[in-house]
Coordinates of C-alpha atoms in Angstrom, one line a residue:
X567 CA 0.5 -0.3 0.0
X568 CA 1.7 3.5 -1.0
X569 CA 2.0 5.6 1.8
X570 CA 0.0 8.2 1.2
X571 CA -3.4 6.3 1.3
X572 CA -5.5 6.7 3.7
X573 CA -3.8 10.4 4.1
X574 CA -6.4 13.1 4.8
X575 CA -6.2 16.6 2.7
X576 CA -7.3 20.1 3.6
X577 CA -7.9 19.3 7.6
X578 CA -9.9 15.9 6.1
X579 CA -11.4 17.7 3.5
X580 CA -10.4 14.5 1.3
X581 CA -9.2 11.8 2.2
X582 CA -7.0 9.4 -0.5
X583 CA -7.9 6.1 -1.7
X584 CA -6.5 3.5 -3.6
X585 CA -3.2 4.3 -6.0
X586 CA -4.7 5.0 -10.0
X587 CA -1.8 4.8 -11.3
X588 CA 2.0 6.1 -11.0
X589 CA 4.5 8.2 -13.7
X590 CA 7.8 9.5 -13.4
X591 CA 7.3 11.7 -10.9
X592 CA 3.0 11.9 -10.4
X593 CA 0.7 9.9 -9.0
X594 CA -3.0 10.0 -9.3
X595 CA -5.0 8.6 -7.0
X596 CA -8.8 7.6 -6.3
X597 CA -10.0 10.4 -3.1
X598 CA -12.7 11.0 -1.4
X599 CA -13.9 14.3 -0.9
X600 CA -16.3 14.4 2.6
X601 CA -17.9 17.6 3.0
X602 CA -19.5 16.6 -0.7
X603 CA -19.9 12.3 -0.5
X604 CA -18.3 12.3 -3.9
X605 CA -15.4 10.4 -4.9
X606 CA -12.9 12.0 -6.5
X607 CA -9.2 11.7 -8.4
X608 CA -6.3 13.7 -6.9
X609 CA -3.3 13.9 -8.8
X610 CA 0.1 15.2 -7.1
X611 CA 3.9 14.3 -7.1
X612 CA 5.7 11.4 -5.7
X613 CA 7.2 12.3 -2.0
X614 CA 10.3 10.8 -3.1
X615 CA 11.2 13.0 -6.4
X616 CA 11.4 16.2 -4.1
X617 CA 15.3 15.3 -4.1
X618 CA 15.4 15.0 -7.9
X619 CA 17.1 18.3 -9.7
X620 CA 14.0 17.9 -12.0
X621 CA 11.8 18.7 -9.1
X622 CA 11.3 22.0 -8.9
X623 CA 10.8 22.0 -13.5
X624 CA 8.6 18.6 -12.9
X625 CA 6.1 20.9 -9.9
X626 CA 6.2 23.8 -12.7
X627 CA 5.0 21.8 -15.1
X628 CA 1.9 20.0 -12.6
X629 CA 0.6 23.5 -11.9
X630 CA 1.1 24.3 -15.6
X631 CA -1.5 21.0 -15.8
X632 CA -3.8 22.4 -13.2
X633 CA -4.3 25.9 -14.9
X634 CA -4.8 24.0 -18.7
X635 CA -7.1 22.3 -17.4
X636 CA -9.2 25.0 -15.6
X637 CA -9.7 27.4 -19.1
X638 CA -11.2 23.8 -20.8
X639 CA -14.4 24.0 -19.5
X640 CA -16.6 21.6 -21.7
X641 CA -18.6 18.7 -21.2
X642 CA -15.8 16.0 -23.6
X643 CA -13.0 17.7 -20.9
X644 CA -12.5 16.6 -17.3
X645 CA -13.0 18.9 -14.7
X646 CA -10.7 20.6 -12.4
X647 CA -12.6 21.2 -9.1
X648 CA -10.0 22.4 -6.8
X649 CA -6.2 22.8 -6.3
X650 CA -3.7 22.8 -3.7
X651 CA -0.3 23.3 -1.7
X652 CA -0.2 20.7 1.6
X653 CA 3.3 19.7 3.0
X654 CA 5.0 21.0 -0.1
X655 CA 3.3 18.7 -2.4
X656 CA 0.9 20.3 -5.1
X657 CA -2.2 18.6 -5.7
X658 CA -5.2 18.5 -8.4
X659 CA -8.4 17.6 -7.4
X660 CA -10.7 16.5 -10.6
X661 CA -13.8 14.8 -11.5
X662 CA -13.4 10.9 -11.0
X663 CA -14.9 9.4 -14.4
X664 CA -16.5 5.8 -14.2
X665 CA -16.3 3.4 -16.7
X666 CA -13.6 2.3 -18.8
X667 CA -11.1 3.9 -21.5
X668 CA -11.9 3.7 -25.4
X669 CA -8.0 1.9 -25.2
X670 CA -9.2 -0.9 -22.4
X671 CA -12.7 -1.2 -25.1
X672 CA -11.3 -1.3 -28.0
X673 CA -8.3 -3.3 -28.0
X674 CA -6.8 -5.7 -28.6
X675 CA -9.6 -6.8 -30.7
X676 CA -12.4 -5.2 -30.3
X677 CA -12.9 -2.0 -33.9
X678 CA -16.0 -0.6 -32.8
X679 CA -18.6 0.0 -35.7
X680 CA -17.7 3.5 -37.2
X681 CA -21.3 5.1 -36.0
X682 CA -20.1 4.1 -32.5
X683 CA -16.3 5.0 -33.4
X684 CA -18.0 8.0 -34.9
X685 CA -20.0 9.4 -32.1
X686 CA -17.0 9.3 -29.5
X687 CA -14.4 11.3 -31.2
X688 CA -16.7 14.5 -32.8
X689 CA -17.3 14.8 -28.9
X690 CA -13.5 14.7 -28.2
X691 CA -13.5 17.4 -31.7
X692 CA -15.9 19.0 -29.6
X693 CA -14.0 19.5 -26.4
X694 CA -10.5 20.0 -28.6
X695 CA -12.0 23.4 -30.3
X696 CA -12.6 24.4 -26.6
X697 CA -8.8 23.4 -26.4
X698 CA -7.9 25.5 -29.1
X699 CA -9.5 28.1 -28.4
X700 CA -7.5 28.6 -25.4
X701 CA -4.3 28.5 -26.8
X702 CA -3.3 25.3 -26.6
X703 CA -2.6 22.5 -28.0
X704 CA -3.3 18.7 -26.1
X705 CA -0.4 16.8 -28.2
X706 CA -1.2 13.8 -26.7
X707 CA -4.7 12.6 -28.0
X708 CA -5.2 8.7 -28.6
X709 CA -7.7 5.8 -27.1
X710 CA -5.8 5.4 -23.8
X711 CA -6.8 9.3 -22.8
X712 CA -10.7 9.3 -23.7
X713 CA -12.5 7.7 -20.9
X714 CA -16.1 6.8 -21.6
X715 CA -18.3 7.6 -19.2
X716 CA -19.9 4.2 -17.3
X717 CA -23.3 3.3 -18.4
X718 CA -23.7 6.6 -20.8
X719 CA -22.4 7.1 -25.2
X720 CA -20.7 9.8 -23.5
X721 CA -16.3 10.2 -24.3
X722 CA -14.2 12.8 -21.7
X723 CA -10.9 13.5 -22.6
X724 CA -8.3 12.9 -19.7
X725 CA -4.5 14.0 -19.4
X726 CA -3.4 17.3 -20.1
X727 CA 0.2 16.6 -18.4
X728 CA 2.1 17.5 -21.7
X729 CA -0.1 19.9 -22.8
X730 CA 1.1 23.0 -24.1
X731 CA 0.3 26.7 -25.2
X732 CA 0.7 27.6 -29.1
X733 CA 0.5 30.7 -31.3
X734 CA 0.8 30.3 -35.1
X735 CA 4.1 31.4 -37.2
X736 CA 5.7 30.7 -34.2
X737 CA 8.4 28.9 -33.8
X738 CA 8.7 27.1 -29.9
X739 CA 9.9 24.9 -28.1
X740 CA 8.7 22.1 -26.7
X741 CA 8.9 18.6 -24.8
X742 CA 9.4 15.7 -27.6
X743 CA 7.4 13.4 -24.9
X744 CA 4.8 11.3 -27.7
X745 CA 2.9 8.5 -28.0
X746 CA 4.2 6.2 -30.8
X747 CA 1.8 5.3 -33.0
X748 CA -0.4 9.0 -32.9
X749 CA 2.2 12.1 -32.7
X750 CA 3.3 13.3 -36.2
X751 CA 6.6 14.3 -37.4
X752 CA 6.5 17.4 -36.0
X753 CA 6.0 16.0 -31.8
X754 CA 9.5 14.2 -32.4
X755 CA 11.3 17.9 -33.1
X756 CA 11.9 20.0 -30.5
X757 CA 11.5 23.2 -32.0
X758 CA 9.1 23.5 -34.5
X759 CA 5.5 25.7 -35.5
X760 CA 2.7 24.3 -32.9
X761 CA -0.4 24.1 -34.9
X762 CA -4.4 22.7 -33.9
X763 CA -3.3 19.9 -36.8
X764 CA -0.7 18.4 -34.3
X765 CA -4.1 17.5 -32.3
X766 CA -5.9 16.7 -35.9
X767 CA -2.9 13.7 -36.3
X768 CA -3.9 12.3 -32.8
X769 CA -7.6 12.7 -33.6
X770 CA -7.4 10.9 -36.9
X771 CA -4.9 8.2 -35.7
X772 CA -7.2 7.5 -32.6
X773 CA -10.3 7.2 -35.2
X774 CA -7.8 4.5 -37.0
X775 CA -7.3 2.7 -33.6
X776 CA -10.7 2.3 -32.9
X777 CA -12.7 1.4 -35.7
X778 CA -9.4 -1.4 -37.0
X779 CA -8.2 -2.1 -33.6
X780 CA -4.2 -1.4 -34.4
X781 CA -2.5 0.9 -33.3
X782 CA -1.3 3.0 -36.4
X783 CA 2.4 2.7 -37.8
X784 CA 4.4 5.5 -36.4
X785 CA 4.7 8.4 -38.7
X786 CA 8.6 8.6 -38.2
X787 CA 8.6 5.2 -39.6
X788 CA 5.7 5.8 -42.6
X789 CA 8.3 6.7 -44.7
X790 CA 10.2 3.1 -44.7
X791 CA 7.2 1.2 -43.2
X792 CA 3.2 1.6 -45.0
X793 CA 0.7 2.4 -42.8
X794 CA -2.1 0.1 -44.3
X795 CA -5.1 2.3 -45.0
X796 CA -8.3 1.7 -42.4
X797 CA -10.2 0.1 -45.5
X798 CA -6.9 -2.4 -46.3
X799 CA -7.6 -4.0 -42.6
X800 CA -11.8 -3.5 -42.8
X801 CA -13.4 -2.2 -46.1
X802 CA -16.7 -2.3 -44.6
X803 CA -16.2 1.5 -43.4
X804 CA -16.9 4.1 -45.4
X805 CA -14.9 5.8 -48.0
X806 CA -15.3 9.1 -46.2
X807 CA -14.1 8.1 -43.4
X808 CA -10.9 6.3 -44.7
X809 CA -10.4 9.2 -46.2
X810 CA -10.3 11.3 -43.7
X811 CA -8.2 9.5 -41.7
X812 CA -5.2 9.5 -44.5
X813 CA -5.7 13.1 -44.7
X814 CA -5.9 13.8 -41.3
X815 CA -2.5 11.7 -40.6
X816 CA -1.0 13.8 -44.1
X817 CA 2.5 13.5 -42.5
X818 CA 3.1 17.2 -43.8
X819 CA 1.5 18.6 -41.7
X820 CA 0.4 21.9 -44.6
X821 CA -1.3 18.9 -46.3
X822 CA -3.3 18.4 -42.9
X823 CA -6.8 19.9 -42.4
X824 CA -5.4 23.0 -40.4
X825 CA -8.6 22.9 -37.4
X826 CA -10.4 21.0 -35.4
X827 CA -14.0 22.1 -37.7
X828 CA -12.5 21.4 -40.7
X829 CA -11.2 17.8 -40.0
X830 CA -14.4 16.7 -39.0
X831 CA -16.3 18.4 -42.0
X832 CA -14.6 15.5 -44.0
X833 CA -16.2 13.2 -41.8
X834 CA -19.3 11.5 -43.2
X835 CA -23.1 12.7 -42.2
X836 CA -25.8 10.8 -40.7
X837 CA -22.8 8.2 -39.2
X838 CA -23.5 9.8 -35.7
X839 CA -26.3 7.7 -35.1
X840 CA -27.0 6.6 -30.8
X841 CA -24.3 3.7 -31.0
X842 CA -24.9 0.8 -28.7
X843 CA -23.7 0.2 -25.5
X844 CA -20.2 -1.4 -25.0
X845 CA -20.0 -4.9 -24.3
X846 CA -18.2 -5.2 -21.1
X847 CA -14.7 -5.8 -20.6
X848 CA -12.7 -7.5 -17.8
X849 CA -12.0 -5.4 -15.3
X850 CA -13.8 -1.3 -16.0
X851 CA -11.1 1.4 -15.7
X852 CA -11.3 2.9 -12.6
X853 CA -9.2 6.5 -12.9
X854 CA -10.3 9.9 -14.4
X855 CA -6.6 10.4 -15.5
X856 CA -3.7 8.9 -15.9
X857 CA 0.0 10.1 -14.2
X858 CA 1.4 13.2 -15.4
X859 CA 4.3 12.4 -18.3
X860 CA 7.8 13.4 -17.6
X861 CA 8.9 16.9 -18.5
X862 CA 4.3 8.9 -50.4
X863 CA 3.4 9.3 -53.4
X864 CA 4.5 6.5 -56.2
X865 CA 7.3 7.5 -58.4
X866 CA 6.3 8.1 -62.3
X867 CA 6.2 6.4 -64.5
X868 CA 6.8 7.4 -68.0
X869 CA 3.7 7.4 -70.3
X870 CA 2.2 3.9 -70.5
X871 CA -0.7 3.1 -72.6
X872 CA -4.0 4.0 -70.1
X873 CA -5.6 6.6 -71.6
X874 CA -7.1 9.3 -69.1
X875 CA -9.7 10.0 -71.2
X876 CA -12.6 12.8 -71.6
X877 CA -16.0 11.7 -71.8
X878 CA -18.4 13.9 -73.9
X879 CA -21.5 13.2 -73.4
X880 CA -24.2 13.8 -76.9
X881 CA -28.0 13.1 -76.1
X882 CA -29.4 11.3 -78.9
X883 CA -31.9 9.2 -79.2
X884 CA -31.6 5.2 -77.5
X885 CA -28.1 5.6 -77.2
X886 CA -24.6 7.7 -76.0
X887 CA -21.9 9.5 -77.6
X888 CA -18.0 10.3 -75.4
X889 CA -15.9 12.5 -77.9
X890 CA -12.2 11.4 -76.6
X891 CA -10.9 15.2 -76.9
X892 CA -7.2 16.6 -77.1
X893 CA -7.6 18.0 -73.2
X894 CA -11.4 19.1 -73.6
X895 CA -14.6 18.5 -76.1
X896 CA -16.6 21.8 -77.0
X897 CA -19.2 23.1 -74.7
X898 CA -22.7 23.0 -77.7
X899 CA -27.0 24.1 -76.3
X900 CA -27.4 20.3 -76.3
X901 CA -23.9 19.0 -76.0
X902 CA -22.0 19.1 -72.4
X903 CA -17.9 18.4 -72.6
X904 CA -15.9 17.2 -70.3
X905 CA -11.9 18.7 -70.2
X906 CA -9.7 15.4 -71.9
X907 CA -5.5 15.0 -71.0
X908 CA -4.0 12.0 -71.8
X909 CA -4.9 12.3 -76.4
X910 CA -4.1 15.7 -76.5
X911 CA -0.5 14.6 -74.6
X912 CA -0.4 12.5 -77.6
X913 CA -1.3 14.8 -80.8
X914 CA 0.2 18.2 -81.5
X915 CA -2.6 18.9 -83.8
X916 CA -6.0 20.5 -82.1
X917 CA -9.0 18.0 -81.5
X918 CA -11.8 18.2 -83.5
X919 CA -14.4 20.4 -82.2
X920 CA -18.9 18.9 -81.5
X921 CA -20.2 22.4 -82.9
X922 CA -24.0 20.5 -82.5
X923 CA -25.8 17.6 -81.5
X924 CA -25.6 15.9 -84.8
X925 CA -23.8 12.6 -84.5
X926 CA -20.6 12.5 -82.8
X927 CA -17.3 11.6 -84.1
X928 CA -15.6 9.6 -81.9
X929 CA -11.7 9.5 -82.7
X930 CA -9.7 6.4 -81.0
X931 CA -6.2 6.8 -79.5
X932 CA -4.1 4.7 -81.2
X933 CA -2.8 2.3 -78.6
X934 CA 0.0 2.4 -79.8
X935 CA 3.1 3.5 -77.7
X936 CA 3.6 7.5 -77.0
X937 CA 6.0 7.9 -79.2
X938 CA 3.2 7.6 -81.9
X939 CA 0.8 10.2 -83.1
X940 CA -1.8 9.4 -84.9
X941 CA -4.0 12.3 -86.2
X942 CA -7.7 11.6 -85.6
X943 CA -10.3 10.9 -87.9
X944 CA -13.7 10.9 -87.8
X945 CA -16.3 8.1 -88.0
X946 CA -19.6 7.1 -88.3
X947 CA -21.6 8.3 -85.3
X948 CA -21.9 4.5 -84.6
X949 CA -19.6 2.9 -81.0
X950 CA -16.3 1.8 -81.7
X951 CA -16.5 -1.7 -81.1
X952 CA -14.6 -2.3 -77.6
X953 CA -11.9 -4.5 -77.6
X954 CA -12.8 -7.5 -75.4
X955 CA -13.5 -6.7 -71.3
X956 CA -10.3 -7.9 -69.3
X957 CA -11.9 -10.4 -67.2
X958 CA -12.2 -8.9 -63.7
X959 CA -9.4 -10.1 -61.1
X960 CA -10.0 -14.2 -59.9
X961 CA -9.7 -14.7 -55.6
X962 CA -6.6 -16.0 -56.8
X963 CA -5.2 -12.7 -57.7
X964 CA -7.2 -9.8 -55.5
X965 CA -7.2 -6.7 -56.5
X966 CA -4.7 -4.4 -55.8
X967 CA -4.8 -1.7 -53.1
X968 CA -3.1 1.7 -53.4
X969 CA -2.9 5.0 -52.3
X970 CA -4.2 7.7 -54.5
X971 CA -4.1 11.2 -53.7
X972 CA -7.8 12.4 -54.6
X973 CA -7.0 16.5 -54.8
X974 CA -10.8 18.2 -55.4
X975 CA -11.4 21.0 -57.2
X976 CA -10.1 23.8 -56.1
X977 CA -7.0 22.6 -55.2
X978 CA -3.8 25.0 -55.8
X979 CA -1.6 23.1 -58.5
X980 CA 1.5 23.7 -56.8
X981 CA -0.2 21.5 -53.6
X982 CA -0.3 18.9 -56.2
X983 CA 2.6 19.5 -57.9
X984 CA 4.5 19.2 -54.5
X985 CA 3.3 15.5 -53.6
X986 CA 3.5 14.7 -57.2
X987 CA 6.7 16.2 -58.6
X988 CA 6.7 17.1 -62.0
X989 CA 3.8 16.0 -64.2
X990 CA 4.1 13.5 -67.2
X991 CA 2.7 16.1 -69.5
X992 CA 1.6 18.9 -69.3
X993 CA -0.3 21.3 -72.1
X994 CA -2.7 24.0 -72.8
X995 CA -6.2 23.4 -72.4
X996 CA -8.7 23.8 -74.3
X997 CA -11.3 25.8 -72.3
X998 CA -9.5 29.8 -72.3
X999 CA -7.1 30.1 -69.5
X1000 CA -6.7 26.9 -68.5
X1001 CA -4.0 24.1 -68.3
X1002 CA -3.6 20.7 -67.7
X1003 CA -1.5 17.8 -65.5
X1004 CA -1.2 14.4 -66.6
X1005 CA 0.6 12.6 -63.6
X1006 CA 1.4 8.5 -64.5
X1007 CA 1.1 6.9 -60.7
X1008 CA 1.8 3.5 -61.1
X1009 CA 2.3 1.3 -64.8
X1010 CA 0.2 0.0 -66.5
X1011 CA -2.5 1.2 -63.2
X1012 CA -3.4 4.4 -62.0
X1013 CA -3.1 7.9 -64.6
X1014 CA -4.4 11.1 -62.8
X1015 CA -5.7 14.6 -64.6
X1016 CA -6.1 18.0 -63.8
X1017 CA -7.5 20.8 -65.6
X1018 CA -6.8 24.7 -63.7
X1019 CA -6.9 27.8 -64.4
X1020 CA -3.8 29.7 -65.5
X1021 CA -4.8 33.2 -63.1
X1022 CA -5.9 31.2 -59.8
X1023 CA -3.7 28.6 -60.5
X1024 CA -6.6 26.5 -59.1
X1025 CA -8.0 23.0 -60.2
X1026 CA -11.8 23.1 -61.8
X1027 CA -11.9 19.5 -63.2
X1028 CA -10.4 16.2 -62.0
X1029 CA -9.0 13.0 -63.5
X1030 CA -8.0 9.7 -62.8
X1031 CA -7.8 6.3 -64.8
X1032 CA -8.3 2.9 -63.3
X1033 CA -7.2 -0.6 -64.7
X1034 CA -9.8 -3.0 -63.6
X1035 CA -6.8 -4.8 -61.9
X1036 CA -7.0 -1.8 -58.6
X1037 CA -9.8 -2.8 -56.2
X1038 CA -12.5 -1.0 -56.0
X1039 CA -12.0 0.5 -51.9
X1040 CA -9.0 2.5 -53.7
X1041 CA -10.9 4.2 -56.4
X1042 CA -13.5 5.1 -53.9
X1043 CA -11.1 6.6 -51.4
X1044 CA -9.6 8.9 -54.2
X1045 CA -12.7 9.5 -55.4
X1046 CA -13.5 10.7 -52.3
X1047 CA -10.7 12.7 -52.2
X1048 CA -11.5 14.5 -55.3
X1049 CA -15.8 15.2 -54.5
X1050 CA -13.4 17.1 -51.0
X1051 CA -15.4 14.4 -49.0
X1052 CA -18.5 14.3 -50.1
X1053 CA -18.7 11.3 -51.5
X1054 CA -22.1 9.3 -51.1
X1055 CA -23.3 5.9 -50.3
X1056 CA -25.0 6.0 -53.7
X1057 CA -22.3 7.3 -56.0
X1058 CA -20.2 4.6 -54.6
X1059 CA -22.1 1.7 -55.0
X1060 CA -22.8 3.3 -59.0
X1061 CA -18.8 2.8 -58.5
X1062 CA -18.5 -0.8 -57.4
X1063 CA -21.6 -1.4 -59.8
X1064 CA -19.2 -0.1 -63.6
X1065 CA -16.5 -1.9 -61.4
X1066 CA -18.3 -4.8 -61.2
X1067 CA -20.3 -4.9 -65.0
X1068 CA -23.7 -4.1 -64.1
X1069 CA -23.5 -1.2 -65.6
X1070 CA -21.0 1.3 -67.9
X1071 CA -21.8 4.6 -67.0
X1072 CA -23.2 7.1 -63.7
X1073 CA -23.8 10.7 -63.7
X1074 CA -24.2 12.5 -61.2
X1075 CA -24.3 15.8 -59.6
X1076 CA -23.9 16.8 -56.2
X1077 CA -24.1 20.7 -54.8
X1078 CA -21.9 22.8 -57.7
X1079 CA -19.5 19.7 -58.7
X1080 CA -21.1 17.2 -61.6
X1081 CA -19.6 13.9 -62.4
X1082 CA -18.9 10.7 -64.4
X1083 CA -17.6 6.9 -63.2
X1084 CA -17.7 5.1 -66.9
X1085 CA -16.5 1.8 -68.4
X1086 CA -13.7 3.5 -71.5
X1087 CA -13.2 1.1 -74.9
X1088 CA -9.9 0.4 -72.9
X1089 CA -11.5 -1.3 -70.0
X1090 CA -10.2 1.2 -67.6
X1091 CA -12.4 3.2 -65.2
X1092 CA -12.6 6.4 -65.0
X1093 CA -14.1 9.0 -63.1
X1094 CA -14.3 12.9 -63.0
X1095 CA -15.1 15.5 -60.9
X1096 CA -15.5 19.5 -62.6
X1097 CA -16.6 22.4 -61.4
X1098 CA -20.8 22.5 -63.0
X1099 CA -20.0 26.1 -64.6
X1100 CA -16.8 25.1 -66.9
X1101 CA -18.9 23.4 -69.3

């Protein structure tokens, strides 16, 4: 039994009843508040740590933790009710939260349903907004520091032991104490600019853990040890949630959402339903807090024979006609155009133009290597006979699961170039003041392309072309990124129908965006999303 157990404090106001946890300098007790007949948690420093040279520093950090917690008043943050110093030791009194940590609830093999996990994460996100509004970063978001209040669906954020003030745009020195798997790369540095994006990484990593019961690969190892996407481990996870986690855990801080609110907006709607009560686990957590803590994108490949096409739908009775353009097709009163990138990159002459909804011409790109430059020639308004479709991957050859970034319209082209490098090809676009950039990301598997405005340098249309051998979850994740997290279940279902050959084309419109999903005559699945006023 610890020497302080049974020890009265503040003239008998509190009694320390049981040790809940210990750290290098700190110790946490369950205690009784006799005046109110309530169970509380009291945190203090170990008496034996006083002679230590680091004790004064630890005491200051302990007092700072109490002050920080007192500033952050929110239903999902553990509440500080008292602070005092007695016999040379500081004591921090907090609410006692009966229940389990999410780590105990989930690990080693009990991943939460998506609706349940999102419900908990949204609560912690709301708490973090209060933390950040007070100029603080928590810096230790992880399942172990979130308690599910017993008999409820309310979660409480605890342990502000390494929380620190931050100033946007200022280089600051912070302790490098980290939780492996949940800390972003910048947290390993003693000096870096501190922003709420640090906690965004921890929150996204926590959601990863709740949904998969796997601790994410540590950020400093991810350059040589790829981290499986959540849907690689559990395909039933929605594309929107998968994409939100991926973006929230971007290694480069500038590519993460810069606020918790921005990140939460990436999460799918309609999933915050009341979850089922958690199943009991072996031993309930009786601690309200833990002891205080001591102070890739694939390389570009040469352009391959994998046309990223731009179909233009021409309304003709009983059939859909498609034009393949160099960089784009023209829009007319009866036909909308969709920018084409690949064909333009292979031909020096301007593409043919459809001036009216009369029978369409469908020039086909030559299947020869990129060095050939065939000139398109008009054909009758009859669909060209496509080559025999490639069979879907057999059960013994599972589809390829890749991580392909999907950049939405409005993304600065410089952001894309910084992640993907120089494009495989780049030309002026068909529409005035536009330019195109094509990237061959995975040889014979994936090509992406962008049409952007030359004045604003922002993307107006985003495209991707996938081989049949690519897993549809990869396509869905990319499409969700192209739609800025707005992929809906019906659109994803249509994507699966195209991949499974149940349909060949699906057009959609949502907000200010339009898009298409289709199988082209090279048996590749082509996806495009563009601003509705582009064409």
